PDB file of C-alpha atoms in Angstrom:
ATOM      1  CA  MET A   6     -13.910   2.416 -15.473  1.00  0.00           C
ATOM      2  CA  SER A   7     -16.557   0.258 -13.773  1.00  0.00           C
ATOM      3  CA  PHE A   8     -15.901  -2.520 -11.270  1.00  0.00           C
ATOM      4  CA  GLU A   9     -17.912  -5.317  -9.704  1.00  0.00           C
ATOM      5  CA  HIS A  10     -15.826  -5.783  -6.566  1.00  0.00           C
ATOM      6  CA  LEU A  11     -14.302  -2.325  -6.023  1.00  0.00           C
ATOM      7  CA  LEU A  12     -15.562   1.142  -5.252  1.00  0.00           C
ATOM      8  CA  VAL A  13     -13.406   4.029  -6.497  1.00  0.00           C
ATOM      9  CA  GLU A  14     -14.116   7.545  -5.230  1.00  0.00           C
ATOM     10  CA  ARG A  15     -12.208  10.688  -6.138  1.00  0.00           C
ATOM     11  CA  ASP A  16     -12.094  13.544  -3.663  1.00  0.00           C
ATOM     12  CA  GLY A  17      -9.930  16.294  -5.110  1.00  0.00           C
ATOM     13  CA  ALA A  18      -6.394  14.953  -5.373  1.00  0.00           C
ATOM     14  CA  VAL A  19      -7.228  11.896  -3.247  1.00  0.00           C
ATOM     15  CA  ALA A  20      -8.720   8.635  -4.526  1.00  0.00           C
ATOM     16  CA  VAL A  21     -10.342   6.155  -2.145  1.00  0.00           C
ATOM     17  CA  VAL A  22     -10.361   2.529  -3.307  1.00  0.00           C
ATOM     18  CA  THR A  23     -12.611   0.160  -1.347  1.00  0.00           C
ATOM     19  CA  ILE A  24     -12.553  -3.621  -1.670  1.00  0.00           C
ATOM     20  CA  ASN A  25     -16.298  -4.218  -1.810  1.00  0.00           C
ATOM     21  CA  ARG A  26     -17.056  -7.853  -0.933  1.00  0.00           C
ATOM     22  CA  PRO A  27     -18.328  -7.471   2.649  1.00  0.00           C
ATOM     23  CA  LYS A  28     -20.320 -10.737   2.599  1.00  0.00           C
ATOM     24  CA  VAL A  29     -17.034 -12.669   2.353  1.00  0.00           C
ATOM     25  CA  LEU A  30     -15.068 -10.197   4.503  1.00  0.00           C
ATOM     26  CA  ASN A  31     -13.582  -8.675   1.331  1.00  0.00           C
ATOM     27  CA  ALA A  32     -11.627 -11.821   0.461  1.00  0.00           C
ATOM     28  CA  LEU A  33      -9.388 -11.478  -2.571  1.00  0.00           C
ATOM     29  CA  ASP A  34     -10.392 -13.785  -5.405  1.00  0.00           C
ATOM     30  CA  THR A  35      -8.870 -13.706  -8.881  1.00  0.00           C
ATOM     31  CA  ALA A  36     -11.513 -11.346 -10.252  1.00  0.00           C
ATOM     32  CA  THR A  37     -10.975  -8.852  -7.418  1.00  0.00           C
ATOM     33  CA  LEU A  38      -7.203  -8.956  -7.858  1.00  0.00           C
ATOM     34  CA  ASP A  39      -7.635  -8.241 -11.556  1.00  0.00           C
ATOM     35  CA  GLU A  40      -9.927  -5.300 -10.838  1.00  0.00           C
ATOM     36  CA  LEU A  41      -7.445  -3.968  -8.299  1.00  0.00           C
ATOM     37  CA  ARG A  42      -4.678  -4.202 -10.888  1.00  0.00           C
ATOM     38  CA  ARG A  43      -6.725  -2.230 -13.419  1.00  0.00           C
ATOM     39  CA  ALA A  44      -7.706   0.393 -10.850  1.00  0.00           C
ATOM     40  CA  ILE A  45      -4.114   0.960  -9.718  1.00  0.00           C
ATOM     41  CA  LEU A  46      -2.853   1.275 -13.280  1.00  0.00           C
ATOM     42  CA  ASP A  47      -5.659   3.720 -14.087  1.00  0.00           C
ATOM     43  CA  LEU A  48      -5.042   5.877 -10.999  1.00  0.00           C
ATOM     44  CA  LYS A  49      -1.298   5.834 -11.573  1.00  0.00           C
ATOM     45  CA  GLN A  50      -1.859   7.578 -14.900  1.00  0.00           C
ATOM     46  CA  GLU A  51      -4.309  10.160 -13.522  1.00  0.00           C
ATOM     47  CA  GLU A  52      -2.245  13.270 -12.898  1.00  0.00           C
ATOM     48  CA  ALA A  53      -5.039  14.803 -10.830  1.00  0.00           C
ATOM     49  CA  VAL A  54      -4.792  11.943  -8.310  1.00  0.00           C
ATOM     50  CA  ARG A  55      -1.780  12.394  -6.056  1.00  0.00           C
ATOM     51  CA  ALA A  56      -2.548  10.066  -3.126  1.00  0.00           C
ATOM     52  CA  LEU A  57      -4.713   7.007  -2.466  1.00  0.00           C
ATOM     53  CA  VAL A  58      -6.544   5.490   0.478  1.00  0.00           C
ATOM     54  CA  LEU A  59      -7.149   1.737   0.287  1.00  0.00           C
ATOM     55  CA  THR A  60      -9.719   0.137   2.598  1.00  0.00           C
ATOM     56  CA  GLY A  61     -12.367  -2.579   2.880  1.00  0.00           C
ATOM     57  CA  ALA A  62     -16.153  -2.323   2.867  1.00  0.00           C
ATOM     58  CA  GLY A  63     -18.007  -2.696   6.150  1.00  0.00           C
ATOM     59  CA  GLU A  64     -16.753  -2.507   9.709  1.00  0.00           C
ATOM     60  CA  ARG A  65     -15.437  -6.043  10.181  1.00  0.00           C
ATOM     61  CA  SER A  66     -12.737  -6.524   7.609  1.00  0.00           C
ATOM     62  CA  PHE A  67     -10.071  -4.762   5.579  1.00  0.00           C
ATOM     63  CA  VAL A  68      -9.323  -7.941   3.636  1.00  0.00           C
ATOM     64  CA  ALA A  69      -9.679 -11.244   5.486  1.00  0.00           C
ATOM     65  CA  GLY A  70      -7.409 -13.114   3.075  1.00  0.00           C
ATOM     66  CA  ALA A  71      -7.457 -14.878  -0.242  1.00  0.00           C
ATOM     67  CA  ASP A  72     -10.433 -16.877  -1.490  1.00  0.00           C
ATOM     68  CA  ILE A  73      -9.999 -20.269   0.236  1.00  0.00           C
ATOM     69  CA  ARG A  74     -12.206 -22.069  -2.310  1.00  0.00           C
ATOM     70  CA  GLU A  75      -9.842 -21.000  -5.070  1.00  0.00           C
ATOM     71  CA  LEU A  76      -6.770 -21.983  -3.057  1.00  0.00           C
ATOM     72  CA  ALA A  77      -8.173 -25.419  -2.223  1.00  0.00           C
ATOM     73  CA  ALA A  78      -8.413 -26.274  -5.930  1.00  0.00           C
ATOM     74  CA  MET A  79      -4.912 -25.099  -6.884  1.00  0.00           C
ATOM     75  CA  THR A  80      -2.436 -27.342  -8.670  1.00  0.00           C
ATOM     76  CA  PRO A  81       1.304 -26.783  -8.098  1.00  0.00           C
ATOM     77  CA  ILE A  82       1.655 -24.934 -11.404  1.00  0.00           C
ATOM     78  CA  GLY A  83      -1.580 -23.036 -10.911  1.00  0.00           C
ATOM     79  CA  GLY A  84      -0.600 -22.106  -7.360  1.00  0.00           C
ATOM     80  CA  ARG A  85       2.704 -20.673  -8.513  1.00  0.00           C
ATOM     81  CA  GLU A  86       1.018 -18.622 -11.225  1.00  0.00           C
ATOM     82  CA  HIS A  87      -1.618 -17.420  -8.754  1.00  0.00           C
ATOM     83  CA  ALA A  88       1.072 -16.250  -6.331  1.00  0.00           C
ATOM     84  CA  ILE A  89       3.000 -14.463  -9.077  1.00  0.00           C
ATOM     85  CA  ARG A  90      -0.198 -12.733 -10.228  1.00  0.00           C
ATOM     86  CA  GLY A  91      -0.904 -11.474  -6.720  1.00  0.00           C
ATOM     87  CA  GLN A  92       2.700 -10.384  -6.217  1.00  0.00           C
ATOM     88  CA  HIS A  93       2.513  -8.414  -9.465  1.00  0.00           C
ATOM     89  CA  VAL A  94      -0.593  -6.525  -8.312  1.00  0.00           C
ATOM     90  CA  PHE A  95       0.908  -5.711  -4.913  1.00  0.00           C
ATOM     91  CA  ASP A  96       4.181  -4.646  -6.542  1.00  0.00           C
ATOM     92  CA  LEU A  97       2.180  -2.200  -8.671  1.00  0.00           C
ATOM     93  CA  ILE A  98       0.751  -0.687  -5.492  1.00  0.00           C
ATOM     94  CA  GLU A  99       4.146  -0.381  -3.834  1.00  0.00           C
ATOM     95  CA  GLN A 100       5.807   1.006  -6.954  1.00  0.00           C
ATOM     96  CA  MET A 101       3.073   3.262  -8.364  1.00  0.00           C
ATOM     97  CA  GLY A 102       4.990   6.406  -7.417  1.00  0.00           C
ATOM     98  CA  LYS A 103       2.159   7.849  -5.325  1.00  0.00           C
ATOM     99  CA  PRO A 104       1.559   7.327  -1.599  1.00  0.00           C
ATOM    100  CA  VAL A 105      -1.024   4.660  -0.798  1.00  0.00           C
ATOM    101  CA  ILE A 106      -2.478   4.659   2.710  1.00  0.00           C
ATOM    102  CA  ALA A 107      -3.955   1.411   3.992  1.00  0.00           C
ATOM    103  CA  ALA A 108      -6.939   2.220   6.231  1.00  0.00           C
ATOM    104  CA  ILE A 109      -7.168  -1.094   8.088  1.00  0.00           C
ATOM    105  CA  ASN A 110     -10.730  -1.197   9.388  1.00  0.00           C
ATOM    106  CA  GLY A 111     -10.861  -4.795  10.636  1.00  0.00           C
ATOM    107  CA  PHE A 112      -9.304  -8.149   9.791  1.00  0.00           C
ATOM    108  CA  ALA A 113      -6.134  -7.890   7.688  1.00  0.00           C
ATOM    109  CA  LEU A 114      -5.184 -11.531   7.475  1.00  0.00           C
ATOM    110  CA  GLY A 115      -3.175 -13.497   4.931  1.00  0.00           C
ATOM    111  CA  GLY A 116      -3.515 -11.721   1.613  1.00  0.00           C
ATOM    112  CA  GLY A 117      -5.066  -8.785   3.446  1.00  0.00           C
ATOM    113  CA  CYS A 118      -1.990  -8.299   5.608  1.00  0.00           C
ATOM    114  CA  GLU A 119       0.162  -8.667   2.503  1.00  0.00           C
ATOM    115  CA  LEU A 120      -1.944  -6.034   0.741  1.00  0.00           C
ATOM    116  CA  ALA A 121      -1.549  -3.633   3.672  1.00  0.00           C
ATOM    117  CA  MET A 122       2.216  -4.183   3.703  1.00  0.00           C
ATOM    118  CA  ALA A 123       2.426  -3.227   0.018  1.00  0.00           C
ATOM    119  CA  CYS A 124       0.963   0.181   0.891  1.00  0.00           C
ATOM    120  CA  THR A 125       3.140   3.156   1.765  1.00  0.00           C
ATOM    121  CA  ILE A 126       1.648   3.860   5.205  1.00  0.00           C
ATOM    122  CA  ARG A 127      -0.671   1.756   7.372  1.00  0.00           C
ATOM    123  CA  ILE A 128      -3.255   3.269   9.726  1.00  0.00           C
ATOM    124  CA  ALA A 129      -5.252   0.743  11.753  1.00  0.00           C
ATOM    125  CA  ALA A 130      -8.501   1.020  13.650  1.00  0.00           C
ATOM    126  CA  ASP A 131      -8.110   0.025  17.285  1.00  0.00           C
ATOM    127  CA  THR A 132     -10.389  -2.939  16.532  1.00  0.00           C
ATOM    128  CA  ALA A 133      -8.215  -4.289  13.694  1.00  0.00           C
ATOM    129  CA  LYS A 134      -6.319  -7.568  13.739  1.00  0.00           C
ATOM    130  CA  LEU A 135      -3.392  -8.495  11.504  1.00  0.00           C
ATOM    131  CA  GLY A 136      -1.618 -11.732  10.774  1.00  0.00           C
ATOM    132  CA  GLN A 137      -0.371 -14.339   8.332  1.00  0.00           C
ATOM    133  CA  PRO A 138      -2.331 -17.516   9.207  1.00  0.00           C
ATOM    134  CA  GLU A 139      -1.438 -19.475   6.064  1.00  0.00           C
ATOM    135  CA  ILE A 140       0.475 -22.125   8.013  1.00  0.00           C
ATOM    136  CA  ASN A 141      -2.820 -23.164   9.630  1.00  0.00           C
ATOM    137  CA  LEU A 142      -4.000 -24.187   6.143  1.00  0.00           C
ATOM    138  CA  GLY A 143      -0.791 -26.019   5.325  1.00  0.00           C
ATOM    139  CA  LEU A 144       0.290 -23.091   3.118  1.00  0.00           C
ATOM    140  CA  ILE A 145       2.785 -20.256   3.127  1.00  0.00           C
ATOM    141  CA  PRO A 146       2.097 -16.632   2.197  1.00  0.00           C
ATOM    142  CA  GLY A 147       2.162 -16.232  -1.570  1.00  0.00           C
ATOM    143  CA  TYR A 148       1.815 -12.488  -2.185  1.00  0.00           C
ATOM    144  CA  ALA A 149       5.321 -11.644  -0.865  1.00  0.00           C
ATOM    145  CA  GLY A 150       4.266 -11.848   2.783  1.00  0.00           C
ATOM    146  CA  THR A 151       7.415 -13.702   3.829  1.00  0.00           C
ATOM    147  CA  GLN A 152       9.501 -10.976   2.212  1.00  0.00           C
ATOM    148  CA  ARG A 153       7.739  -7.742   3.148  1.00  0.00           C
ATOM    149  CA  LEU A 154       6.957  -8.794   6.725  1.00  0.00           C
ATOM    150  CA  ALA A 155      10.603  -9.534   7.514  1.00  0.00           C
ATOM    151  CA  ARG A 156      11.673  -6.242   5.949  1.00  0.00           C
ATOM    152  CA  ILE A 157       9.113  -4.268   7.957  1.00  0.00           C
ATOM    153  CA  VAL A 158       9.300  -5.846  11.433  1.00  0.00           C
ATOM    154  CA  GLY A 159      12.581  -7.760  11.299  1.00  0.00           C
ATOM    155  CA  LYS A 160      13.392 -11.432  10.861  1.00  0.00           C
ATOM    156  CA  GLY A 161      12.640 -12.649  14.392  1.00  0.00           C
ATOM    157  CA  ARG A 162       9.204 -11.070  14.759  1.00  0.00           C
ATOM    158  CA  ALA A 163       8.291 -12.025  11.201  1.00  0.00           C
ATOM    159  CA  LEU A 164       9.154 -15.674  11.787  1.00  0.00           C
ATOM    160  CA  GLU A 165       7.129 -15.754  14.990  1.00  0.00           C
ATOM    161  CA  LEU A 166       4.033 -14.469  13.170  1.00  0.00           C
ATOM    162  CA  LEU A 167       4.569 -16.637  10.100  1.00  0.00           C
ATOM    163  CA  LEU A 168       5.284 -19.867  11.979  1.00  0.00           C
ATOM    164  CA  SER A 169       2.593 -19.480  14.644  1.00  0.00           C
ATOM    165  CA  GLY A 170      -0.108 -18.268  12.269  1.00  0.00           C
ATOM    166  CA  GLU A 171      -1.477 -16.118  15.090  1.00  0.00           C
ATOM    167  CA  SER A 172      -3.143 -12.768  14.518  1.00  0.00           C
ATOM    168  CA  ILE A 173      -2.244  -9.761  16.636  1.00  0.00           C
ATOM    169  CA  PRO A 174      -4.317  -6.734  17.686  1.00  0.00           C
ATOM    170  CA  ALA A 175      -3.706  -3.301  16.237  1.00  0.00           C
ATOM    171  CA  HIS A 176      -1.783  -1.958  19.233  1.00  0.00           C
ATOM    172  CA  GLU A 177       0.652  -4.884  19.133  1.00  0.00           C
ATOM    173  CA  ALA A 178       1.049  -4.382  15.377  1.00  0.00           C
ATOM    174  CA  HIS A 179       1.932  -0.775  16.114  1.00  0.00           C
ATOM    175  CA  ARG A 180       4.395  -1.753  18.823  1.00  0.00           C
ATOM    176  CA  ILE A 181       6.370  -3.982  16.447  1.00  0.00           C
ATOM    177  CA  GLY A 182       6.219  -1.489  13.588  1.00  0.00           C
ATOM    178  CA  LEU A 183       3.762  -3.320  11.355  1.00  0.00           C
ATOM    179  CA  VAL A 184       1.388  -0.332  11.344  1.00  0.00           C
ATOM    180  CA  ASN A 185       2.301   3.336  11.558  1.00  0.00           C
ATOM    181  CA  ARG A 186      -0.626   4.521  13.651  1.00  0.00           C
ATOM    182  CA  VAL A 187      -3.659   3.231  15.571  1.00  0.00           C
ATOM    183  CA  VAL A 188      -6.799   5.369  15.839  1.00  0.00           C
ATOM    184  CA  PRO A 189     -10.327   4.829  17.188  1.00  0.00           C
ATOM    185  CA  ALA A 190     -12.373   2.880  14.660  1.00  0.00           C
ATOM    186  CA  GLY A 191     -14.840   5.724  14.169  1.00  0.00           C
ATOM    187  CA  GLU A 192     -12.027   8.105  13.219  1.00  0.00           C
ATOM    188  CA  LEU A 193     -10.154   5.806  10.836  1.00  0.00           C
ATOM    189  CA  MET A 194     -11.335   7.155   7.490  1.00  0.00           C
ATOM    190  CA  VAL A 195     -11.202  10.762   8.658  1.00  0.00           C
ATOM    191  CA  GLU A 196      -7.566  10.317   9.689  1.00  0.00           C
ATOM    192  CA  ALA A 197      -6.667   8.376   6.541  1.00  0.00           C
ATOM    193  CA  ARG A 198      -8.253  10.983   4.270  1.00  0.00           C
ATOM    194  CA  LYS A 199      -6.596  13.797   6.221  1.00  0.00           C
ATOM    195  CA  LEU A 200      -3.162  12.210   5.830  1.00  0.00           C
ATOM    196  CA  ALA A 201      -3.790  11.499   2.143  1.00  0.00           C
ATOM    197  CA  ALA A 202      -4.773  15.136   1.567  1.00  0.00           C
ATOM    198  CA  THR A 203      -1.618  16.308   3.336  1.00  0.00           C
ATOM    199  CA  LEU A 204       0.568  14.082   1.170  1.00  0.00           C
ATOM    200  CA  ALA A 205      -1.336  15.035  -1.987  1.00  0.00           C
ATOM    201  CA  ALA A 206      -0.339  18.669  -1.429  1.00  0.00           C
ATOM    202  CA  LYS A 207       3.375  17.829  -1.530  1.00  0.00           C
ATOM    203  CA  ALA A 208       5.559  17.996  -4.641  1.00  0.00           C
ATOM    204  CA  PRO A 209       4.549  14.988  -6.805  1.00  0.00           C
ATOM    205  CA  VAL A 210       7.902  14.487  -8.557  1.00  0.00           C
ATOM    206  CA  ALA A 211       9.826  14.645  -5.288  1.00  0.00           C
ATOM    207  CA  MET A 212       7.267  12.258  -3.766  1.00  0.00           C
ATOM    208  CA  HIS A 213       7.818   9.803  -6.604  1.00  0.00           C
ATOM    209  CA  TYR A 214      11.609   9.966  -6.233  1.00  0.00           C
ATOM    210  CA  ILE A 215      11.491   9.554  -2.451  1.00  0.00           C
ATOM    211  CA  LEU A 216       9.406   6.404  -2.848  1.00  0.00           C
ATOM    212  CA  GLU A 217      11.752   5.079  -5.518  1.00  0.00           C
ATOM    213  CA  ALA A 218      14.850   5.926  -3.502  1.00  0.00           C
ATOM    214  CA  VAL A 219      13.573   4.059  -0.445  1.00  0.00           C
ATOM    215  CA  HIS A 220      12.140   1.006  -2.229  1.00  0.00           C
ATOM    216  CA  ARG A 221      15.075   0.451  -4.573  1.00  0.00           C
ATOM    217  CA  GLY A 222      17.745   1.697  -2.198  1.00  0.00           C
ATOM    218  CA  LEU A 223      16.878  -0.909   0.431  1.00  0.00           C
ATOM    219  CA  GLU A 224      17.860  -3.605  -2.058  1.00  0.00           C
ATOM    220  CA  MET A 225      21.286  -2.044  -2.752  1.00  0.00           C
ATOM    221  CA  PRO A 226      24.543  -1.818  -0.809  1.00  0.00           C
ATOM    222  CA  LEU A 227      24.703   1.540   1.002  1.00  0.00           C
ATOM    223  CA  ALA A 228      27.387   3.059  -1.246  1.00  0.00           C
ATOM    224  CA  GLN A 229      25.379   2.195  -4.362  1.00  0.00           C
ATOM    225  CA  ALA A 230      22.151   3.452  -2.780  1.00  0.00           C
ATOM    226  CA  GLU A 231      23.809   6.774  -1.947  1.00  0.00           C
ATOM    227  CA  ILE A 232      24.824   7.248  -5.573  1.00  0.00           C
ATOM    228  CA  PHE A 233      21.280   6.381  -6.639  1.00  0.00           C
ATOM    229  CA  GLU A 234      19.899   8.975  -4.216  1.00  0.00           C
ATOM    230  CA  ALA A 235      22.327  11.622  -5.489  1.00  0.00           C
ATOM    231  CA  THR A 236      21.253  10.906  -9.077  1.00  0.00           C
ATOM    232  CA  LEU A 237      17.584  11.357  -8.175  1.00  0.00           C
ATOM    233  CA  PHE A 238      18.490  14.541  -6.283  1.00  0.00           C
ATOM    234  CA  GLY A 239      20.102  15.876  -9.431  1.00  0.00           C
ATOM    235  CA  LEU A 240      17.033  15.021 -11.509  1.00  0.00           C
ATOM    236  CA  VAL A 241      14.564  16.639  -9.123  1.00  0.00           C
ATOM    237  CA  SER A 242      16.742  19.761  -9.006  1.00  0.00           C
ATOM    238  CA  SER A 243      15.755  20.446 -12.620  1.00  0.00           C
ATOM    239  CA  THR A 244      11.991  20.465 -12.029  1.00  0.00           C
ATOM    240  CA  ASP A 245       9.561  23.355 -12.038  1.00  0.00           C
ATOM    241  CA  ASP A 246       8.349  22.097  -8.657  1.00  0.00           C
ATOM    242  CA  MET A 247      11.812  22.587  -7.168  1.00  0.00           C
ATOM    243  CA  ARG A 248      11.958  26.147  -8.452  1.00  0.00           C
ATOM    244  CA  GLU A 249       8.432  26.821  -7.170  1.00  0.00           C
ATOM    245  CA  GLY A 250       9.147  25.241  -3.785  1.00  0.00           C
ATOM    246  CA  THR A 251      12.354  27.165  -3.152  1.00  0.00           C
ATOM    247  CA  LYS A 252      10.820  30.404  -4.438  1.00  0.00           C
ATOM    248  CA  ALA A 253       7.742  29.977  -2.238  1.00  0.00           C
ATOM    249  CA  PHE A 254       9.952  29.346   0.781  1.00  0.00           C
ATOM    250  CA  LEU A 255      11.942  32.519   0.158  1.00  0.00           C
ATOM    251  CA  GLU A 256       8.749  34.490  -0.430  1.00  0.00           C
ATOM    252  CA  LYS A 257       7.169  33.036   2.721  1.00  0.00           C
ATOM    253  CA  ARG A 258       4.100  31.642   0.941  1.00  0.00           C
ATOM    254  CA  GLN A 259       2.515  28.240   0.287  1.00  0.00           C
ATOM    255  CA  ALA A 260       3.994  26.447  -2.719  1.00  0.00           C
ATOM    256  CA  ALA A 261       1.703  25.470  -5.594  1.00  0.00           C
ATOM    257  CA  PHE A 262       3.198  22.280  -7.009  1.00  0.00           C
ATOM    258  CA  LYS A 263       2.214  21.177 -10.525  1.00  0.00           C
ATOM    259  CA  GLY A 264       4.038  17.870 -10.782  1.00  0.00           C
ATOM    260  CA  ARG A 265       6.503  19.089 -13.404  1.00  0.00           C
TER     261      ARG A 265
END
């Protein structure tokens, strides 16, 4: 599969997807969103790929936001459809059943921050900045930013960022829980790839069920979520990976998971 605005690299069980529009700070236009959708669907089906790293081209920007020229021309109906399209793509990332690591190498603003929040784990360069500045354009976030941000950092902190439109440095983003880890900029991709390789070596079916249990369980009452977790536990107990993992533990060797 070829792309105009993305670079897709496979390194063993890890795929690295790079938003490749550095001249516009990797802004997300409709064409790039569509390519990202196709790439995620393709990689979801590739059994050999067990973890992803998502980043932006160049040293300045992860994704600086949506394409402002497109937004400026939106009608109310068109704007709603545009937001739903972006939400769909980001939902695919969150729900693909494989861990996706956002390697935030610079600006992650607006749609870029929303994209990072859809990923499983966020690692930021110490030079990165994150924020939701849509209010400064007379807009609100449209790719589920109002929803994911509040779920990740809490209502109060989310409202402060959303209503002020201010961006925050990586270390502040880490302090409030918006990113998992901050590393020196020169070490970002090494650390992201290392983490992706570690996760790729884990049991794929169990990985998928953990992601599903967390994402869906957060939307349920606790008692219902516990039943859902127990059901997934029962399903994973029937897998070859479970038998291999428990056998390897008892035999004091490294497990070789096959994803079955």
